[in-house]
Backbone as CSV, one residue per row, in Angstrom:
resi,resn,N_x,N_y,N_z,CA_x,CA_y,CA_z,C_x,C_y,C_z
1,MET,23.459,-37.863,-2.101,22.624,-37.158,-1.304,23.414,-35.731,-1.122
2,LEU,25.321,-36.006,-1.210,25.832,-34.934,-0.913,25.552,-34.173,-2.223
3,ASP,24.792,-34.213,-3.335,24.757,-33.541,-3.920,23.461,-32.494,-3.806
4,ARG,22.854,-32.427,-2.704,21.960,-31.763,-2.248,22.245,-31.063,-1.004
5,VAL,23.565,-31.310,-0.697,24.260,-30.580,0.478,24.500,-28.975,-0.323
6,ARG,24.697,-27.513,0.432,25.188,-26.559,-0.380,26.040,-26.208,0.950
7,VAL,27.595,-25.783,0.263,28.404,-25.045,1.144,27.864,-23.322,1.199
8,VAL,27.848,-22.479,1.680,27.668,-21.370,1.762,28.847,-20.595,2.501
9,LEU,29.377,-19.399,2.065,30.637,-18.521,2.627,29.755,-17.877,2.383
10,VAL,30.474,-16.855,3.843,29.960,-15.393,3.870,30.486,-14.457,3.890
11,ASN,30.832,-13.613,3.055,31.825,-12.335,2.726,33.020,-12.612,3.276
12,THR,33.821,-13.660,2.207,35.682,-14.392,2.326,35.549,-13.281,1.814
13,SER,36.507,-12.437,2.711,38.228,-11.762,2.375,38.710,-12.163,1.316
14,HIS,39.524,-13.677,1.484,40.791,-14.085,0.787,40.069,-14.969,-0.550
15,PRO,40.190,-14.628,-1.844,40.303,-15.398,-2.939,40.866,-16.889,-2.354
16,GLY,42.124,-17.262,-1.777,42.486,-17.952,-1.444,41.843,-19.236,-1.217
17,ASN,40.983,-18.389,0.547,40.043,-19.790,1.390,38.954,-20.089,0.233
18,ILE,38.020,-19.433,-0.441,37.237,-19.705,-1.529,37.905,-20.918,-2.583
19,GLY,39.079,-20.885,-2.708,39.738,-21.987,-4.108,40.126,-23.081,-2.399
20,GLY,40.626,-22.668,-1.552,40.943,-23.757,-0.743,39.324,-25.044,-0.237
21,ALA,38.338,-23.860,0.048,37.199,-24.727,0.351,36.671,-25.030,-0.145
22,ALA,36.481,-24.931,-2.039,36.382,-25.849,-3.394,36.882,-27.281,-3.421
23,ARG,38.179,-26.744,-2.996,39.215,-28.193,-2.759,38.760,-29.174,-1.634
24,ALA,38.121,-28.362,-0.868,37.939,-30.053,0.272,36.113,-29.956,-0.210
25,MET,36.278,-29.509,-0.693,34.351,-29.652,-0.962,34.306,-31.048,-2.033
26,LYS,35.225,-31.141,-3.157,35.064,-31.967,-4.282,36.201,-33.129,-3.972
27,ASN,37.329,-32.955,-2.994,37.489,-33.841,-2.144,36.476,-35.082,-1.392
28,MET,35.175,-34.534,-0.988,34.745,-35.173,-0.363,32.953,-35.541,-0.708
29,GLY,33.476,-35.004,-2.026,32.165,-34.880,-2.709,30.894,-34.285,-2.632
30,ILE,31.216,-33.312,-2.701,30.141,-31.714,-2.292,30.621,-31.139,-3.460
31,CYS,29.395,-30.328,-4.369,29.948,-29.387,-5.219,28.918,-28.582,-5.289
32,GLU,28.364,-28.403,-4.480,27.476,-26.729,-4.578,27.989,-25.566,-4.049
33,LEU,28.642,-24.397,-4.026,28.505,-23.623,-3.413,28.573,-22.435,-3.556
34,VAL,27.975,-21.348,-2.748,27.161,-20.163,-2.559,28.416,-19.325,-2.070
35,LEU,28.614,-18.257,-2.732,28.855,-17.050,-2.327,28.520,-15.945,-1.900
36,VAL,28.391,-15.370,-0.435,27.591,-14.510,0.073,28.207,-12.805,-0.401
37,ASP,28.769,-11.975,-0.782,29.075,-11.075,-1.283,30.692,-10.851,-0.669
38,PRO,31.554,-11.698,-1.385,32.631,-11.831,-1.287,33.320,-10.588,-1.880
39,GLU,34.760,-10.809,-1.428,35.509,-9.369,-1.684,35.742,-9.540,-2.600
40,ARG,36.749,-10.145,-3.266,37.263,-10.669,-4.327,37.408,-12.171,-5.254
41,PHE,36.214,-11.918,-5.924,35.970,-13.306,-6.839,34.835,-13.097,-8.202
42,PRO,35.738,-13.844,-8.957,36.691,-14.393,-9.368,38.272,-13.985,-9.407
43,ASP,38.901,-14.903,-8.971,40.392,-14.705,-8.469,41.592,-15.693,-8.910
44,PRO,42.820,-15.069,-9.582,43.378,-16.497,-9.629,43.870,-16.749,-8.267
45,ASP,44.356,-16.317,-7.096,43.811,-17.234,-5.827,43.732,-18.252,-5.620
46,ALA,42.001,-18.258,-6.016,40.943,-19.034,-5.740,41.460,-20.339,-6.647
47,ARG,41.666,-19.843,-7.734,41.660,-20.752,-9.087,43.071,-21.732,-8.426
48,ALA,44.240,-20.967,-7.772,45.404,-22.350,-7.459,44.891,-22.521,-6.414
49,ARG,44.664,-22.159,-5.610,43.804,-23.022,-4.064,43.797,-24.654,-4.312
50,ALA,42.520,-23.939,-5.069,41.531,-24.978,-5.366,41.581,-26.425,-6.441
51,SER,43.245,-25.942,-6.919,44.374,-27.115,-6.992,43.470,-28.513,-8.108
52,GLY,42.294,-28.175,-8.864,41.616,-28.630,-9.719,40.519,-28.670,-9.146
53,ALA,39.448,-28.321,-8.315,38.444,-28.448,-8.343,37.899,-27.311,-9.045
54,ASP,38.677,-26.569,-10.190,37.709,-25.712,-11.077,36.267,-25.743,-11.325
55,ASP,35.725,-26.901,-11.545,34.756,-27.072,-11.791,33.498,-26.636,-10.335
56,VAL,34.057,-26.330,-9.180,33.255,-26.186,-8.524,33.372,-24.572,-8.310
57,LEU,34.638,-23.967,-8.681,34.620,-22.529,-8.682,33.930,-22.005,-9.785
58,GLU,33.720,-22.693,-10.610,33.015,-22.405,-12.145,31.353,-22.392,-12.188
59,GLY,30.982,-23.205,-11.184,29.691,-23.415,-10.941,28.997,-22.768,-9.671
60,ALA,30.042,-21.544,-8.796,29.380,-21.074,-7.633,28.989,-19.718,-7.553
61,ARG,27.812,-20.219,-7.245,26.646,-18.888,-7.425,27.225,-17.503,-6.175
62,ILE,27.394,-16.087,-7.137,27.449,-15.207,-6.015,25.953,-14.659,-5.651
63,VAL,25.809,-14.526,-4.508,24.140,-13.427,-4.128,24.945,-12.492,-3.286
64,ALA,23.708,-11.840,-2.639,24.088,-10.616,-2.133,24.201,-10.307,-0.689
65,THR,23.414,-11.788,-0.347,22.888,-11.775,1.153,22.797,-12.924,1.888
66,LEU,23.085,-13.372,2.943,22.780,-14.640,3.465,21.433,-15.351,3.105
67,GLU,20.337,-14.676,3.155,18.720,-15.015,3.415,18.689,-15.167,1.734
68,GLU,19.346,-14.468,0.903,19.692,-14.927,-0.904,19.811,-16.624,-0.958
69,ALA,20.984,-16.521,-0.115,21.693,-18.177,-0.424,20.651,-18.946,0.459
70,ILE,20.076,-18.840,1.397,19.531,-20.103,1.550,17.905,-20.020,1.789
71,SER,17.607,-19.711,0.696,15.651,-19.172,0.933,15.145,-20.751,0.529
72,ASP,15.760,-21.787,-0.415,15.093,-22.411,-0.329,15.510,-23.793,0.175
73,CYS,16.290,-23.543,0.942,17.194,-24.734,2.016,15.998,-25.249,3.315
74,VAL,15.923,-26.420,3.624,14.845,-27.017,4.463,15.356,-27.074,5.824
75,LEU,17.060,-27.112,5.908,17.669,-26.945,7.125,18.560,-26.163,6.720
76,VAL,19.428,-25.368,7.733,20.583,-24.831,7.727,21.117,-24.843,8.911
77,LEU,22.645,-24.893,8.545,23.720,-25.238,10.347,24.524,-24.000,9.731
78,GLY,24.741,-23.922,10.743,25.949,-22.040,10.913,26.918,-23.220,11.972
79,THR,28.267,-22.633,11.275,29.268,-22.910,12.381,29.667,-21.474,13.002
80,SER,29.574,-22.206,14.030,30.424,-21.209,15.445,31.478,-21.373,15.793
81,ALA,32.636,-20.606,16.526,33.305,-20.790,17.779,33.125,-19.996,18.971
82,ARG,32.267,-19.332,18.676,32.024,-18.644,19.550,30.881,-18.875,20.978
83,ASP,30.524,-18.000,21.849,30.155,-18.838,22.977,28.678,-17.665,22.788
84,ARG,27.570,-17.554,22.890,26.333,-16.854,22.155,25.574,-16.708,23.722
85,ARG,24.977,-15.602,24.087,24.244,-15.035,25.371,22.887,-15.937,24.812
86,ILE,22.132,-15.873,23.860,21.441,-16.624,23.176,21.360,-18.184,22.874
87,PRO,20.789,-19.260,24.147,20.799,-20.155,24.122,20.097,-21.046,22.775
88,TRP,21.316,-21.866,22.091,20.721,-22.401,20.560,21.260,-23.820,20.459
89,PRO,20.440,-24.772,20.191,21.217,-25.826,19.568,22.670,-25.781,18.971
90,VAL,23.281,-26.383,19.854,24.711,-26.430,19.004,25.203,-27.931,18.897
91,VAL,25.560,-28.617,17.918,25.870,-29.873,17.171,27.298,-30.105,17.412
92,ASP,28.101,-31.111,17.434,29.498,-31.566,16.634,29.511,-31.875,15.306
93,PRO,30.565,-31.621,14.464,30.419,-31.895,13.112,29.935,-33.252,12.899
94,ARG,30.245,-34.862,13.940,29.531,-35.770,13.810,27.787,-35.607,13.619
95,GLU,27.755,-34.612,14.731,26.214,-34.884,15.213,25.351,-34.199,14.253
96,ALA,26.126,-32.998,13.369,25.992,-32.263,12.219,25.093,-33.042,10.726
97,ALA,26.174,-34.051,10.880,26.299,-35.232,9.433,24.931,-35.644,9.913
98,THR,24.645,-36.169,11.369,23.857,-37.104,11.270,22.083,-35.937,10.645
99,LEU,22.118,-35.168,11.334,21.109,-34.367,11.189,20.691,-34.073,9.719
100,VAL,22.258,-33.957,8.509,21.705,-33.707,7.551,21.614,-34.839,6.624
101,LEU,21.854,-35.821,7.036,21.767,-37.469,5.961,20.042,-37.316,6.740
102,ASP,19.470,-37.297,7.477,18.694,-37.683,8.443,17.634,-36.809,7.483
103,GLN,17.619,-35.357,7.148,17.097,-34.368,6.578,16.866,-34.940,5.419
104,LEU,17.871,-35.211,4.674,17.714,-35.289,2.894,16.988,-37.069,2.891
105,ASP,17.663,-37.467,3.677,16.249,-39.567,3.513,15.316,-38.944,3.483
106,GLU,14.778,-38.421,4.541,13.308,-37.890,4.667,12.345,-37.300,3.725
107,VAL,13.536,-35.822,3.553,12.282,-35.221,2.174,13.437,-35.123,0.561
108,SER,12.928,-35.978,0.112,13.963,-36.604,-1.054,14.664,-35.130,-1.703
109,ASP,13.550,-34.412,-2.232,13.972,-33.698,-3.201,14.545,-31.921,-2.220
110,ALA,15.273,-32.135,-0.932,15.564,-30.971,0.058,16.668,-30.802,-0.086
111,THR,17.055,-29.704,0.178,18.410,-29.023,-0.073,19.046,-28.685,1.457
112,VAL,20.170,-28.461,1.904,20.819,-27.833,3.455,21.285,-27.569,3.003
113,ALA,21.891,-26.487,4.013,22.853,-25.350,3.617,24.418,-25.724,5.214
114,LEU,25.607,-25.731,4.654,26.324,-25.349,5.332,26.518,-23.849,5.728
115,VAL,26.710,-22.946,6.530,27.303,-21.760,6.182,28.585,-21.666,7.532
116,PHE,29.723,-20.648,6.567,30.467,-20.758,7.383,31.200,-19.178,7.301
117,GLY,31.105,-18.082,8.087,31.282,-17.413,8.097,32.746,-16.393,7.897
118,ARG,32.944,-15.060,7.929,34.365,-14.582,8.326,35.196,-15.202,8.452
119,GLU,36.487,-15.082,7.697,37.785,-15.430,8.202,38.201,-15.198,10.063
120,ASP,38.207,-13.702,10.182,38.536,-12.632,11.370,37.511,-13.153,12.424
121,SER,35.770,-13.127,12.089,35.000,-12.928,12.970,33.769,-14.093,13.174
122,GLY,34.083,-14.663,11.820,32.905,-15.620,11.706,31.044,-14.904,11.333
123,LEU,30.450,-16.332,11.850,29.012,-14.913,11.370,28.855,-14.476,12.718
124,THR,28.018,-13.085,11.779,27.442,-12.616,13.077,26.117,-12.847,14.000
125,THR,25.264,-12.418,15.047,24.574,-12.668,15.502,23.370,-13.405,15.294
126,ASP,23.102,-11.829,14.190,21.830,-12.413,13.135,22.141,-13.397,12.629
127,GLU,22.677,-13.244,11.917,23.416,-14.152,10.655,22.772,-15.610,11.424
128,LEU,23.325,-15.876,12.447,23.655,-17.281,13.272,22.155,-17.763,13.537
129,GLN,21.167,-16.482,14.161,19.796,-16.456,14.014,19.218,-17.117,13.274
130,ARG,19.850,-17.647,11.741,18.759,-17.457,10.943,19.024,-19.302,10.777
131,CYS,19.780,-20.097,11.521,20.589,-21.069,11.349,19.517,-22.202,12.411
132,GLN,19.323,-23.307,11.858,18.501,-23.701,12.822,19.435,-24.535,14.184
133,TYR,20.958,-24.880,13.458,21.710,-25.385,14.107,22.919,-24.706,13.833
134,HIS,23.648,-24.694,15.257,24.763,-23.999,15.387,25.745,-25.218,15.406
135,VAL,26.819,-25.442,14.531,28.236,-26.276,14.560,29.694,-26.079,15.387
136,HIS,29.557,-26.365,16.239,30.991,-26.089,16.440,32.217,-27.389,16.861
137,ILE,32.906,-27.287,16.415,33.964,-27.796,16.105,35.212,-28.015,17.227
138,PRO,35.229,-29.002,18.238,36.124,-28.989,19.416,37.396,-28.949,19.236
139,SER,37.989,-27.491,18.858,38.966,-28.003,18.828,40.178,-27.323,19.724
140,ASN,41.239,-27.467,19.719,42.072,-27.081,21.119,41.501,-25.711,21.555
141,PRO,41.135,-25.585,22.299,40.576,-24.493,23.086,41.923,-23.238,23.145
142,ASP,43.497,-23.884,23.017,43.876,-22.590,23.145,44.620,-22.200,22.094
143,PHE,43.802,-22.910,21.188,44.690,-22.248,19.794,42.972,-23.142,18.497
144,SER,42.079,-22.247,19.074,40.943,-22.469,18.471,40.151,-22.603,16.905
145,SER,41.197,-21.168,16.452,40.642,-21.141,15.457,40.775,-21.618,14.553
146,LEU,40.472,-21.876,13.213,40.322,-23.149,11.943,40.486,-22.180,10.866
147,ASN,40.931,-22.474,10.085,41.544,-21.684,8.628,40.100,-22.126,7.536
148,LEU,39.431,-21.408,7.394,38.435,-21.115,6.550,38.032,-22.451,5.810
149,ALA,38.993,-23.160,5.034,39.400,-24.698,4.537,39.118,-25.454,5.083
150,ALA,39.628,-25.369,6.272,40.204,-26.673,7.021,38.861,-26.581,8.164
151,ALA,37.589,-25.674,8.199,36.611,-25.881,8.755,35.222,-26.751,7.935
152,VAL,35.724,-26.612,6.465,34.760,-26.805,5.498,34.797,-28.053,5.529
153,GLN,36.114,-28.740,5.540,36.888,-30.315,5.606,36.320,-31.120,6.232
154,VAL,36.609,-30.168,7.934,35.707,-31.290,8.743,34.252,-31.550,8.448
155,LEU,33.562,-30.633,8.273,32.193,-31.045,8.477,31.802,-31.786,6.824
156,CYS,32.558,-31.266,5.493,32.453,-32.502,4.447,32.752,-34.212,4.734
157,TYR,34.052,-33.635,5.868,34.764,-35.176,5.597,33.287,-36.132,6.390
158,GLU,32.729,-35.158,7.820,31.751,-36.341,8.340,31.157,-36.587,7.637
159,LEU,30.139,-35.749,6.975,29.214,-36.375,6.180,29.367,-37.268,5.043
160,ARG,30.765,-36.618,4.581,30.576,-38.374,3.531,31.380,-39.925,4.424
161,MET,31.635,-39.472,5.766,31.833,-40.865,5.661,30.768,-41.462,6.668
162,LEU,29.479,-40.597,7.084,28.387,-41.097,7.307,27.815,-41.438,6.281
163,GLU,27.953,-40.641,4.948,26.687,-41.153,4.074,27.322,-42.914,3.562
164,LEU,29.103,-42.833,3.870,29.493,-44.257,2.962,29.278,-45.405,3.613
165,GLN,28.948,-45.152,5.209,28.393,-45.843,6.413,27.615,-46.672,5.920
166,ARG,26.401,-45.549,5.706,24.748,-45.973,5.418,24.359,-46.412,4.215
167,ALA,25.520,-46.155,3.492,25.383,-47.134,2.275,25.766,-48.835,2.184
168,GLY,26.423,-48.740,3.077,27.453,-50.073,3.329,28.601,-50.197,2.476
169,GLN,29.229,-48.489,2.417,30.337,-48.813,1.444,31.564,-48.752,2.351
170,PRO,32.915,-49.559,1.884,33.493,-49.286,3.026,34.244,-48.159,3.112
171,THR,34.884,-47.635,4.840,34.835,-46.048,4.714,36.726,-45.863,4.444
172,LYS,37.502,-47.510,4.558,38.940,-47.255,4.627,39.088,-48.398,3.559
173,MET,40.485,-47.444,2.869,40.801,-48.971,1.550,41.613,-50.022,2.608
174,LYS,41.681,-50.942,1.646,41.801,-52.225,2.615,43.364,-52.180,1.522
175,LYS,44.282,-52.239,2.470,45.319,-52.300,1.989,46.303,-53.801,1.726
176,THR,46.327,-54.047,0.492,46.723,-55.090,-0.086,47.661,-55.391,-1.060
177,GLU,48.870,-56.323,-0.821,49.772,-56.380,-1.894,49.662,-57.146,-2.966
178,THR,50.189,-57.121,-4.124,49.751,-57.647,-5.767,50.755,-58.421,-6.009
179,THR,51.818,-58.555,-5.413,53.058,-59.512,-5.872,52.627,-61.156,-5.940
180,SER,51.644,-61.503,-4.962,51.300,-62.903,-5.483,50.024,-62.765,-3.868
181,ILE,49.764,-64.259,-4.442,48.269,-64.323,-3.016,49.110,-64.970,-2.286
182,GLN,50.395,-65.476,-2.183,50.929,-65.830,-0.723,50.778,-64.687,-0.015
183,ASN,50.494,-63.354,-0.198,50.423,-62.023,0.863,49.362,-62.105,1.874
184,GLU,48.229,-63.216,1.490,46.789,-63.169,2.202,46.779,-64.392,3.016
185,ILE,47.986,-65.771,2.717,47.578,-66.689,3.031,48.661,-67.074,4.336
186,PRO,48.202,-66.861,5.970,49.421,-67.103,6.854,50.286,-68.463,6.851
187,ALA,51.247,-68.155,7.354,52.305,-69.260,7.059,51.364,-70.508,7.977
188,THR,51.398,-71.678,7.544,51.154,-73.019,8.155,51.753,-73.316,9.514
189,ALA,51.242,-73.634,10.672,52.134,-74.485,11.605,53.333,-75.077,11.503
190,GLU,53.783,-75.645,10.681,54.268,-77.012,10.192,55.659,-75.493,9.208
191,GLU,55.023,-74.394,8.739,56.131,-73.907,8.530,56.587,-72.728,9.623
192,MET,55.832,-72.261,10.576,56.475,-71.869,12.056,57.204,-72.941,12.866
193,GLU,57.171,-73.720,12.802,57.844,-75.232,13.902,59.191,-74.524,12.759
194,ARG,59.198,-74.878,11.338,60.327,-74.779,10.884,61.712,-73.513,10.887
195,PHE,60.686,-72.721,10.781,61.124,-71.044,11.056,61.923,-71.229,12.331
196,TYR,61.488,-71.460,13.616,61.807,-71.536,15.212,62.637,-72.475,14.827
197,ALA,62.644,-73.663,14.179,64.095,-74.196,14.536,65.330,-73.932,13.895
198,HIS,64.891,-73.651,12.537,65.970,-72.681,12.076,66.270,-71.015,13.019
199,LEU,65.489,-70.182,13.356,66.379,-69.318,13.752,66.711,-69.724,15.193
200,GLU,66.629,-70.792,15.989,67.455,-71.173,17.012,68.720,-71.661,16.650
201,GLN,68.817,-72.405,15.403,70.002,-73.016,15.021,70.986,-71.821,14.519
202,VAL,70.570,-70.286,14.265,71.504,-69.175,13.830,71.679,-68.414,15.118
203,LEU,70.921,-68.564,16.054,71.079,-67.930,17.286,72.428,-68.403,17.972
204,VAL,72.668,-69.850,17.830,73.270,-70.153,18.349,74.472,-70.244,17.711
205,GLU,74.680,-70.175,16.398,75.832,-70.091,15.506,76.468,-68.669,15.898
206,ILE,75.633,-67.471,16.171,76.173,-66.223,16.493,76.271,-66.380,17.694
207,GLY,75.933,-66.857,18.749,76.275,-66.662,19.936,75.766,-66.112,20.779
208,PHE,74.424,-65.592,20.431,73.030,-65.042,20.621,72.581,-65.763,21.632
209,HIS,72.096,-67.498,21.994,71.779,-68.092,22.347,72.503,-69.148,22.765
210,ASP,72.272,-69.119,23.957,73.156,-70.682,24.562,72.204,-71.801,24.824
211,PRO,72.121,-72.935,24.475,70.807,-73.873,25.185,71.489,-74.416,26.020
212,GLN,72.446,-74.032,26.774,72.549,-74.528,28.326,71.910,-73.485,28.920
213,LYS,71.579,-72.247,28.778,71.536,-71.149,29.190,70.445,-70.620,28.608
214,PRO,69.453,-71.303,28.336,68.203,-70.745,27.587,67.490,-69.325,27.987
215,ARG,67.705,-69.175,29.081,66.913,-68.310,29.450,65.588,-67.273,28.840
216,GLN,64.952,-68.571,28.475,63.389,-68.332,28.384,63.321,-67.510,26.930
217,LEU,64.659,-67.674,26.144,64.669,-66.803,24.540,63.677,-67.372,23.686
218,ILE,63.870,-68.426,23.642,62.849,-69.413,22.454,61.766,-69.615,22.659
219,PRO,61.286,-69.272,23.874,59.569,-69.051,24.301,59.163,-67.760,24.341
220,ARG,60.006,-66.737,24.536,59.498,-65.468,24.515,59.623,-65.469,22.644
221,LEU,61.005,-65.786,21.757,60.518,-65.464,20.527,59.263,-66.201,19.608
222,ARG,59.278,-67.101,20.438,57.626,-68.181,19.696,56.873,-67.191,20.147
223,ARG,56.813,-66.663,21.192,55.071,-65.984,21.807,55.327,-64.566,20.565
224,LEU,56.565,-63.896,20.336,56.660,-62.835,19.545,55.776,-63.044,18.131
225,TYR,56.687,-63.734,17.459,56.058,-64.403,16.108,54.298,-64.733,15.907
226,GLY,54.396,-65.189,17.366,53.362,-65.933,16.988,51.957,-64.909,16.841
227,ARG,52.319,-63.915,17.642,51.509,-62.222,17.896,51.261,-61.786,16.552
228,ILE,52.791,-61.943,15.716,52.609,-61.174,14.240,51.860,-62.033,13.173
229,ARG,51.659,-63.534,13.516,51.216,-64.399,12.808,51.437,-63.784,11.137
230,PRO,53.003,-64.327,10.815,53.569,-63.492,9.475,53.049,-64.628,8.246
231,ASN,53.155,-63.950,7.178,52.296,-64.468,5.774,52.932,-65.296,5.629
232,GLN,53.075,-65.756,4.529,53.793,-66.802,3.732,55.145,-66.077,3.016
233,VAL,54.856,-65.123,2.528,55.870,-64.229,1.966,56.767,-63.696,3.094
234,GLU,56.166,-63.278,4.162,57.103,-62.735,4.671,57.867,-63.817,6.023
235,MET,57.218,-65.049,5.672,58.263,-66.326,6.233,59.314,-66.353,5.160
236,ASN,58.958,-66.390,4.196,60.356,-66.435,2.980,60.913,-65.707,3.336
237,ILE,60.104,-64.126,3.219,61.968,-63.297,3.787,62.568,-63.265,5.041
238,LEU,61.957,-63.514,6.126,62.027,-64.330,7.473,63.562,-65.267,7.184
239,ARG,63.386,-66.288,6.412,64.414,-67.609,6.498,64.930,-67.602,5.489
240,GLY,65.125,-66.403,3.922,66.182,-66.039,4.132,67.038,-65.148,4.374
241,ILE,66.658,-64.192,5.220,67.321,-63.247,6.294,68.592,-64.602,6.806
242,LEU,67.794,-65.651,7.719,68.502,-66.741,8.125,69.521,-67.371,7.428
243,THR,69.401,-67.800,6.136,70.042,-68.377,5.297,70.885,-67.504,5.093
244,GLU,71.091,-66.002,5.139,72.473,-65.388,4.082,72.906,-65.115,5.509
245,THR,72.427,-65.269,6.775,73.032,-64.841,8.290,74.289,-65.811,7.857
246,GLN,73.712,-67.274,8.070,74.683,-68.102,7.602,75.809,-68.223,6.606
247,LYS,75.749,-68.049,5.853,76.143,-67.537,4.612,77.417,-66.691,5.160
248,ALA,76.980,-65.754,5.757,77.849,-65.089,6.295,78.392,-65.046,6.943
249,ILE,78.192,-65.825,8.149,79.137,-66.419,8.779,80.228,-67.335,8.589
250,GLY,79.636,-68.039,7.055,80.182,-69.540,6.759,82.179,-68.327,6.414
251,VAL,81.361,-67.136,5.431,82.561,-66.249,4.673,83.463,-65.927,6.073
252,GLN,82.721,-65.429,7.190,84.136,-65.133,7.813,84.564,-65.973,8.639
253,ALA,83.998,-66.975,8.733,85.099,-68.260,9.335,85.914,-68.762,8.255
254,SER,85.976,-68.773,7.603,86.324,-69.145,6.300,87.955,-68.396,6.031
255,GLY,87.778,-66.739,6.503,88.088,-65.964,6.040,89.196,-66.303,7.393
256,GLU,88.942,-66.244,8.214,89.964,-66.278,10.014,90.584,-67.436,10.021
257,ARG,89.918,-68.411,8.974,91.376,-70.018,8.909,92.650,-69.564,7.889
258,ARG,91.922,-68.860,6.933,93.211,-68.491,6.142,94.101,-67.651,6.638
259,ARG,93.615,-66.815,7.707,94.925,-65.979,8.263,95.388,-66.554,9.126
């Protein structure tokens, strides 16, 4: 459905911001860009900041007015960081995403516009009154001004996240190691017990643990490793560290005897 989302940039002054917005859009799977009376476009700075989103720039339409940019849209949301004297429905980016996808789901051929204003002054009151909803990004009130491309990224990200959720697709990559199937298999209770016995033996050998004065050390270590629940590869690493520690102790001890 994101193919039917249109990003509208009004009177953008710096072409680099157009390129940055294009990159943010393509990152999130949104490609329709309309530019209302940009000061400089096309421009090499836009292409440089697009970082590979050249197709979004090449497909961008340039129009003279906001009315022309949104004339065929059934829902228009305008971004605003300022309080307005005239009450208007205000939503945050997450609520905006819900409104957009609900509308696109309801009307199969609908187009929805996200409108972003000038870098220094945003959208005028007249332009905002052409939007059914105003979107406010709840940024730090002591430093609330967002770069244009960053604002585009926030709204496009929320749209993508919600679309993935509604489609039942994962919203995060499963971090997996590929060295061995053992990476996914937790250590067994028997393997854990062998590890605890080995660990206690090494701690005694290096003088860190005195079985006569245990100070609850081993139970605490059991609780620690029990929370971690190491897998079989991690267990092999832990046992290997203990074995190499014992070898190092042996080398050191034999050297001292020779001296």
